Coordinates of N, CA and C in Angstrom, one line a residue:
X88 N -88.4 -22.8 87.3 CA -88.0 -22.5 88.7 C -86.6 -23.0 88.9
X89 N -86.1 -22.5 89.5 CA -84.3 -22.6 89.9 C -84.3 -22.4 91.1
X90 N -82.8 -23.0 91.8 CA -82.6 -22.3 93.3 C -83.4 -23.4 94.0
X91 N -83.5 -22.9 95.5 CA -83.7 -23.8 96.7 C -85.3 -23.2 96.8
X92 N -86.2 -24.4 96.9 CA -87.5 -24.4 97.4 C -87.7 -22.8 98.1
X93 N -89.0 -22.2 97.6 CA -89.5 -21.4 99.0 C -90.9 -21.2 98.5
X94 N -91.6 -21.9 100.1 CA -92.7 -22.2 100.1 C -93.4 -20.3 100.0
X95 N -94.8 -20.4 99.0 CA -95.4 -18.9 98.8 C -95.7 -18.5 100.2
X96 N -95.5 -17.7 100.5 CA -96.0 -16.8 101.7 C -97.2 -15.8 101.7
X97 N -97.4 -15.4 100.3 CA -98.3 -14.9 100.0 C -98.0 -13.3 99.2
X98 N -97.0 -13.1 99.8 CA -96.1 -11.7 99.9 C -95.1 -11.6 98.5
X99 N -94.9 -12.7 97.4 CA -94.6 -12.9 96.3 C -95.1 -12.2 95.0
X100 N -94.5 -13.3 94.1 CA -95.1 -13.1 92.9 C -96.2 -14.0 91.9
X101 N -97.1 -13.5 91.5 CA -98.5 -14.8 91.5 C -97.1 -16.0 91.0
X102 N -97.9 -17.6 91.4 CA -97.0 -18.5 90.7 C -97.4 -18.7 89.2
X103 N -96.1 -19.1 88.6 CA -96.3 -19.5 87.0 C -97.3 -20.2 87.1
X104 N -98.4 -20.6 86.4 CA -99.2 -21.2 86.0 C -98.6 -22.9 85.1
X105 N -97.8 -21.9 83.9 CA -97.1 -23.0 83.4 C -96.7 -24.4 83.8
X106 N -95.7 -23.8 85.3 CA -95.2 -24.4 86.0 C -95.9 -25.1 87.2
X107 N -97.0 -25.3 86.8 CA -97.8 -25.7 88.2 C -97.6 -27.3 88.5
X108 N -97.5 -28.3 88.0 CA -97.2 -29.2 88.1 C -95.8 -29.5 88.6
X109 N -94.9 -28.9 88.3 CA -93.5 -29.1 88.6 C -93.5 -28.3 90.2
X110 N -94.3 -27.2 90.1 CA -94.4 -25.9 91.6 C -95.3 -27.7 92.9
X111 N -96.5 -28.4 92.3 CA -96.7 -29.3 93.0 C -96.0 -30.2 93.1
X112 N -94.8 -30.9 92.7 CA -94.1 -32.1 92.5 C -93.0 -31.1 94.0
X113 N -92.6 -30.2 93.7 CA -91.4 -29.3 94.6 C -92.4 -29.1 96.0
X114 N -93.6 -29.2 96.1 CA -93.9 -28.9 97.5 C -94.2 -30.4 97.9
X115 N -94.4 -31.4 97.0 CA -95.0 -32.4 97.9 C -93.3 -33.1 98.1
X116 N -92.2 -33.0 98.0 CA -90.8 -33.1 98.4 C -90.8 -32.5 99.3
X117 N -91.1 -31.0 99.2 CA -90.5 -30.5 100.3 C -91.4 -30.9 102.3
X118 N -92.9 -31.1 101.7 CA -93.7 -31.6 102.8 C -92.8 -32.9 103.5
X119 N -92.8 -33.8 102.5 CA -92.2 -35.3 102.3 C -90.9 -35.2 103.5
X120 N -89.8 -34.1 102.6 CA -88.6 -33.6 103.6 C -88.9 -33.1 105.2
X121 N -89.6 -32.8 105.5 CA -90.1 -32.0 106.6 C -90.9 -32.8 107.8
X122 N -91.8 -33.8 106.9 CA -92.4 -34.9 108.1 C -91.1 -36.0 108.3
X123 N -89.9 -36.2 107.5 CA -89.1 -36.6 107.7 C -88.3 -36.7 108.7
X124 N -88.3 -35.1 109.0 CA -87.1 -34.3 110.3 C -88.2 -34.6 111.2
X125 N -89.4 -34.2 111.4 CA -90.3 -34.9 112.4 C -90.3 -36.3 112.6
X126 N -90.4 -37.3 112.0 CA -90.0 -38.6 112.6 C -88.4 -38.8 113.3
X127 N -87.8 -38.4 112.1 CA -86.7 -38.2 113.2 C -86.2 -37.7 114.3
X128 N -87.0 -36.3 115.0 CA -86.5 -35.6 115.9 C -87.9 -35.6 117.0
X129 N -88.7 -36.8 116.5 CA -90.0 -37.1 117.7 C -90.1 -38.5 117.9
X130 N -89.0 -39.1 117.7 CA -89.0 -40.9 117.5 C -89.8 -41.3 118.5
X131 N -89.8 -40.7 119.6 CA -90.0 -41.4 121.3 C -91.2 -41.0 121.7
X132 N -91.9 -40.0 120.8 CA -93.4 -39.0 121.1 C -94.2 -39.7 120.9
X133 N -94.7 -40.8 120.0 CA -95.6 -41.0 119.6 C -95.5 -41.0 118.4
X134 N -97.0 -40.1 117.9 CA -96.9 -40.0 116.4 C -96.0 -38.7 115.9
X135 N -94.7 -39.1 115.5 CA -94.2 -38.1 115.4 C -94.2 -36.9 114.2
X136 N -95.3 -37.0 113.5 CA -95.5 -36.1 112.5 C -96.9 -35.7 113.3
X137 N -96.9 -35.2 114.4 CA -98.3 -34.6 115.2 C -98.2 -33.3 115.8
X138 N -96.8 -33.2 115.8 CA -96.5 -31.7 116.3 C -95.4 -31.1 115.2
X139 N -95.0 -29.7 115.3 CA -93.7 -29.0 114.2 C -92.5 -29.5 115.5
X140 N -92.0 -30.0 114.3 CA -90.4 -30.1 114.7 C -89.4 -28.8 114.9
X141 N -88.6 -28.7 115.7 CA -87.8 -27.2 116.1 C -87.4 -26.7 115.6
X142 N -86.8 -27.3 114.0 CA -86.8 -26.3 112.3 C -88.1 -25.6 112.4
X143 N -89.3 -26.1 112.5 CA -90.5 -25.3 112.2 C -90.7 -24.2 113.3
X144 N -90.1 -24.0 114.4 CA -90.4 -23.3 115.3 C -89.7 -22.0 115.1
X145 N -88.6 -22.2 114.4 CA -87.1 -21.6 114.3 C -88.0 -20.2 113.1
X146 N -88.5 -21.7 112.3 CA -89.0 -20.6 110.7 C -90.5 -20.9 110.7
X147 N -91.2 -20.2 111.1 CA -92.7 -20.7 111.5 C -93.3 -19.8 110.4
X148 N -92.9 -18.4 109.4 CA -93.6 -18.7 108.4 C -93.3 -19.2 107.5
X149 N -92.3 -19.9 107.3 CA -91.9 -20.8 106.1 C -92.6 -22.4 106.2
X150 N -92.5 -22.5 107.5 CA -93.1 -24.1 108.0 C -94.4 -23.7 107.6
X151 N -95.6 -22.8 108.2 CA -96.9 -22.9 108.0 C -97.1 -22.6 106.5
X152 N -96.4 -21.7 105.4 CA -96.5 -21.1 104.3 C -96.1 -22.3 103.5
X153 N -95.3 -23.7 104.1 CA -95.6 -24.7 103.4 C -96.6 -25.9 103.2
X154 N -97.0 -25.6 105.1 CA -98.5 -26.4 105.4 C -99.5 -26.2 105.2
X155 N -99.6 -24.9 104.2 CA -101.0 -24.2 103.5 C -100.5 -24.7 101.9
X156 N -99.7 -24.5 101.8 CA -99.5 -24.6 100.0 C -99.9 -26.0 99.7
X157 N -99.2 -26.7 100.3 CA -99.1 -28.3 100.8 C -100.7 -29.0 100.6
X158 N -101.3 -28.2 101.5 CA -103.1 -28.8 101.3 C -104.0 -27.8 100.4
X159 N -103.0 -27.8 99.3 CA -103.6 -27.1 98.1 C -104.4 -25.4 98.2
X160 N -104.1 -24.8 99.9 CA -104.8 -23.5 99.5 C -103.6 -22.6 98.9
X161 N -104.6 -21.5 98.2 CA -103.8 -20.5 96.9 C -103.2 -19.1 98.0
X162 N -102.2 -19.3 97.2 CA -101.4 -17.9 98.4 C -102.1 -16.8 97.9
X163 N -102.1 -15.7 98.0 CA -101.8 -14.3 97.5 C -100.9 -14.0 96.8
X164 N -100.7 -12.9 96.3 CA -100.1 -12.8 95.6 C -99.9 -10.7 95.4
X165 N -98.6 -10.2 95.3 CA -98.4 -8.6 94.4 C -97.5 -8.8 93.2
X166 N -97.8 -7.6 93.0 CA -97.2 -7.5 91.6 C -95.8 -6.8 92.3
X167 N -94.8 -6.5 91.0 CA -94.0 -5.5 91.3 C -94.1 -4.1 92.1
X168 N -95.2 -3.6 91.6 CA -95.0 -2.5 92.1 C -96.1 -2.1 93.8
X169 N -96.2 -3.9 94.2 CA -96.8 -3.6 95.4 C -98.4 -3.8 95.3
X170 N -98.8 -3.9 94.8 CA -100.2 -4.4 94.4 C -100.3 -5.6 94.5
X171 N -101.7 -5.7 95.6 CA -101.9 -7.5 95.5 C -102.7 -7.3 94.3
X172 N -102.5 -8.8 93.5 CA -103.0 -9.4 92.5 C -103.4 -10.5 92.5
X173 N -103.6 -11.2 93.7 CA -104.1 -12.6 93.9 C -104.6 -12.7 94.8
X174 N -106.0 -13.9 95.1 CA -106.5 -13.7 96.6 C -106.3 -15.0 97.0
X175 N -105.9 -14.8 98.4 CA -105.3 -16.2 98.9 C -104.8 -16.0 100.7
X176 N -103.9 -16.9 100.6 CA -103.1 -16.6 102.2 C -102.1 -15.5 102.2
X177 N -101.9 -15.0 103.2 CA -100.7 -14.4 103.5 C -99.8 -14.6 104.7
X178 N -98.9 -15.1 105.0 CA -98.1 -15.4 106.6 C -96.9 -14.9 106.3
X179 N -97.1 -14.0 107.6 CA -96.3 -12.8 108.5 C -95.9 -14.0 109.5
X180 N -94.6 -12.8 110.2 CA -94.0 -13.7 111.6 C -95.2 -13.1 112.6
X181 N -95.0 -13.6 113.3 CA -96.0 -13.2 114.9 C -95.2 -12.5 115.9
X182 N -95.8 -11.9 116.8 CA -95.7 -10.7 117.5 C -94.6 -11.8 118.6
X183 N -94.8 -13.1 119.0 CA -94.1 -14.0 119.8 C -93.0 -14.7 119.0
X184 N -92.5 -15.1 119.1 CA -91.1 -15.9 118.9 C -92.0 -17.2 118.3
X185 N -91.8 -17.6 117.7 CA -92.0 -19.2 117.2 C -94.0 -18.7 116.6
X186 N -94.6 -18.0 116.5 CA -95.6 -17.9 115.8 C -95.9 -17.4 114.4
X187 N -97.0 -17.4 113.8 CA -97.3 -17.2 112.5 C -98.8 -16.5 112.5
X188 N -98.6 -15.4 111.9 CA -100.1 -15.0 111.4 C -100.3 -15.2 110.2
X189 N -101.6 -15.5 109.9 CA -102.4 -16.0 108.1 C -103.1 -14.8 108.2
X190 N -103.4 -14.4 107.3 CA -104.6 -13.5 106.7 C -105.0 -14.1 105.2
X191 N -106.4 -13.4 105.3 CA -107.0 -13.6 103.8 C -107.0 -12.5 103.1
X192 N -106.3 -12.2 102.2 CA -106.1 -11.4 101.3 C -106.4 -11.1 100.2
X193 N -106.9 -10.3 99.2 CA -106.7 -10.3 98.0 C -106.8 -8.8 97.2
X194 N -106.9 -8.6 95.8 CA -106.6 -7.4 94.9 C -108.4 -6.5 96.0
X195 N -108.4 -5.1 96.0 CA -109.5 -4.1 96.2 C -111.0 -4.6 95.5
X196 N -111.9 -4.8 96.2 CA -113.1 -5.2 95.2 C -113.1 -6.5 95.1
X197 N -112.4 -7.2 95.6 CA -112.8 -9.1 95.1 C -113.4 -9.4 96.3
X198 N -113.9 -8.7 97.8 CA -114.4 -9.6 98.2 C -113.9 -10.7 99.4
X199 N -112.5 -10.2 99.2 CA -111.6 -10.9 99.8 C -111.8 -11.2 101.5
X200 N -112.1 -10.1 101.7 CA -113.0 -9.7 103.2 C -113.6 -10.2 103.7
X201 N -114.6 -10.3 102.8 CA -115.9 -11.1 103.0 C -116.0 -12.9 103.0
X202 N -115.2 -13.5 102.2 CA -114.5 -14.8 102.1 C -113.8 -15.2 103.4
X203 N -113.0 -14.1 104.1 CA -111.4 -14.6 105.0 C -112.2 -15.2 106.3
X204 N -113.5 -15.1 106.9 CA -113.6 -16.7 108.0 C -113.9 -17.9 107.2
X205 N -114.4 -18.1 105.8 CA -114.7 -19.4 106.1 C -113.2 -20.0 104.9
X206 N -112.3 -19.0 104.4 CA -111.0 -19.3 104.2 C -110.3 -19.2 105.0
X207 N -110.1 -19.0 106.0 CA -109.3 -18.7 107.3 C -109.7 -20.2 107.7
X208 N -110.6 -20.7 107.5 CA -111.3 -21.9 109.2 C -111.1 -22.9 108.0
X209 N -110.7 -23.1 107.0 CA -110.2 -24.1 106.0 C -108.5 -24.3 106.3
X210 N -107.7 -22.9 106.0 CA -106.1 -23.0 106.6 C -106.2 -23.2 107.7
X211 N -107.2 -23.3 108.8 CA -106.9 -23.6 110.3 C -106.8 -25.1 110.2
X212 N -107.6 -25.6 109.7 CA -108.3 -27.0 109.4 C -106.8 -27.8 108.7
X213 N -106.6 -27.2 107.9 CA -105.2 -27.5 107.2 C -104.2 -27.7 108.5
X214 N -103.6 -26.5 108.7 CA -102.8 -26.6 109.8 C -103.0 -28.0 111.0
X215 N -104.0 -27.5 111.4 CA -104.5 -28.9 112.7 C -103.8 -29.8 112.5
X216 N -104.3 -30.3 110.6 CA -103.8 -31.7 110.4 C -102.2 -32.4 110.6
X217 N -101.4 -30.9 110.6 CA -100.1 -31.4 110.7 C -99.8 -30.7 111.7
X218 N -100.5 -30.6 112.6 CA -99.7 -30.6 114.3 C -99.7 -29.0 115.0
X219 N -100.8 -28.0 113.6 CA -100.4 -26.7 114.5 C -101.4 -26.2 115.5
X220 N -101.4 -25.8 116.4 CA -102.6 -24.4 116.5 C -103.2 -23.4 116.3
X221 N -104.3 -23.4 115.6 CA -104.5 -22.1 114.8 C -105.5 -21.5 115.3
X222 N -105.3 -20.2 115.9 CA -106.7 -19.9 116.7 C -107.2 -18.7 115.8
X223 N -108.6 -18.3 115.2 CA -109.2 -17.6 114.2 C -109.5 -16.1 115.4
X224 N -109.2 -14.6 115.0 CA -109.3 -13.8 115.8 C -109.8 -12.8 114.5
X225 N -110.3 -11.7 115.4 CA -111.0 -10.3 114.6 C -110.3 -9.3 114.8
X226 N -109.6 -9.0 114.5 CA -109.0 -7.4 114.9 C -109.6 -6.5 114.9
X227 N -109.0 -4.8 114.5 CA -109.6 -3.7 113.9 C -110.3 -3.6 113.0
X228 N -111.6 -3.0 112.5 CA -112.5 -2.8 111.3 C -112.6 -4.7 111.2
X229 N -113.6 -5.6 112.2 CA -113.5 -6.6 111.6 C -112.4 -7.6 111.0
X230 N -111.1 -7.1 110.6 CA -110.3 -7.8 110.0 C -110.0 -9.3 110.8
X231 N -110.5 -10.3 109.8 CA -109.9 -11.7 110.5 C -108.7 -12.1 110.3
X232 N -108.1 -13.2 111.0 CA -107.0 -13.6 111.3 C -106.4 -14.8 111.8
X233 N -105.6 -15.8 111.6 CA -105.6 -16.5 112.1 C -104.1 -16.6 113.1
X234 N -104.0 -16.7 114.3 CA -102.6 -16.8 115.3 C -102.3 -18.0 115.1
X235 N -101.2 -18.8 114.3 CA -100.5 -19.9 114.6 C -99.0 -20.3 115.3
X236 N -99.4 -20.9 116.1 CA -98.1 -21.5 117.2 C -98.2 -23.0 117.2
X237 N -97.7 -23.8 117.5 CA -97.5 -25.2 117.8 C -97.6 -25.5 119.1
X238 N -98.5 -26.7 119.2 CA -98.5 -26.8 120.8 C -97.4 -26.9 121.9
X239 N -97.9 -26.7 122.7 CA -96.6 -27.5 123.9 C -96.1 -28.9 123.4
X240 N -94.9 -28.9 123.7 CA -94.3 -30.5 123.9 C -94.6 -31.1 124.8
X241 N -94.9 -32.2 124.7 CA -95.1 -33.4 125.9 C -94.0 -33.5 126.8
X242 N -94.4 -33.3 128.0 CA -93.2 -33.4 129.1 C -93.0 -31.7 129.5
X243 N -93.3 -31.0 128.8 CA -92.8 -29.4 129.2 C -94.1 -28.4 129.9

């Protein structure tokens, strides 16, 4: 891998396998970096690694698409020509400013479907732990989902 960190979103290419140790050593930095700018930018809150910092609001699928990789769940994944080839997360921007949708995704025939609440209510669970809100929703034809935003700030 080369270049600047980017956390899987799901919307990629499956990760090297090869490289999977080196792909974990680059996200537990990049987590490491990120609860960093949170103590810094919540000194006076409390515990300041309990909510996303205003970077994470700015880039809310990059922040959550690293708070999922982070607690070890597997993204999704297409091929070149547009085909998913992996089952896992996927995070989209949200319909609001500063939100994140997850979906559970995967290739036709895996089943993927039928897995995405109690994989969905695992990434929520993930999330929580570092300060987001993740509310689990059903759309059309059943499809689940999870809405992530960060809570209010204290004082606002």
């Amino acid at each position: 891998m080369s270049g600047a960190f980017d956390a899987a979103t799901g919307d990629g290419p499956p990760l090297p396998e090869a490289d999977a140790e080196q792909r974990s050593r680059e996200v537990r930095t990049a987590l490491e970096g990120l609860l960093q700018i949170r103590r810094l930018t919540h000194a006076q809150d409390g515990d300041p690694a309990a909510r996303p910092a205003d970077w994470e609001l700015r880039q809310p699928v990059r922040a959550v698409a690293l708070a999922l990789e982070a607690a070890r769940q597997p993204p999704s994944a297409v091929a070149a020509d547009g085909t998913r080839v992996a089952t896992g997360y996927r995070v989209t921007a949200g319909e609001r400013p500063g939100t994140a949708v997850v979906e559970w995704l995967g290739p036709p025939a895996t089943g993927a479907a039928h897995d995405a609440e109690a994989a969905l209510t695992a990434c929520a669970a993930a999330l929580e732990r570092l300060g987001w809100d993740a509310l689990l929703y059903r759309g059309p034809r059943r499809h689940r989902y999870l809405e992530v935003e960060a809570p209010a700030a204290p004082g606002r």
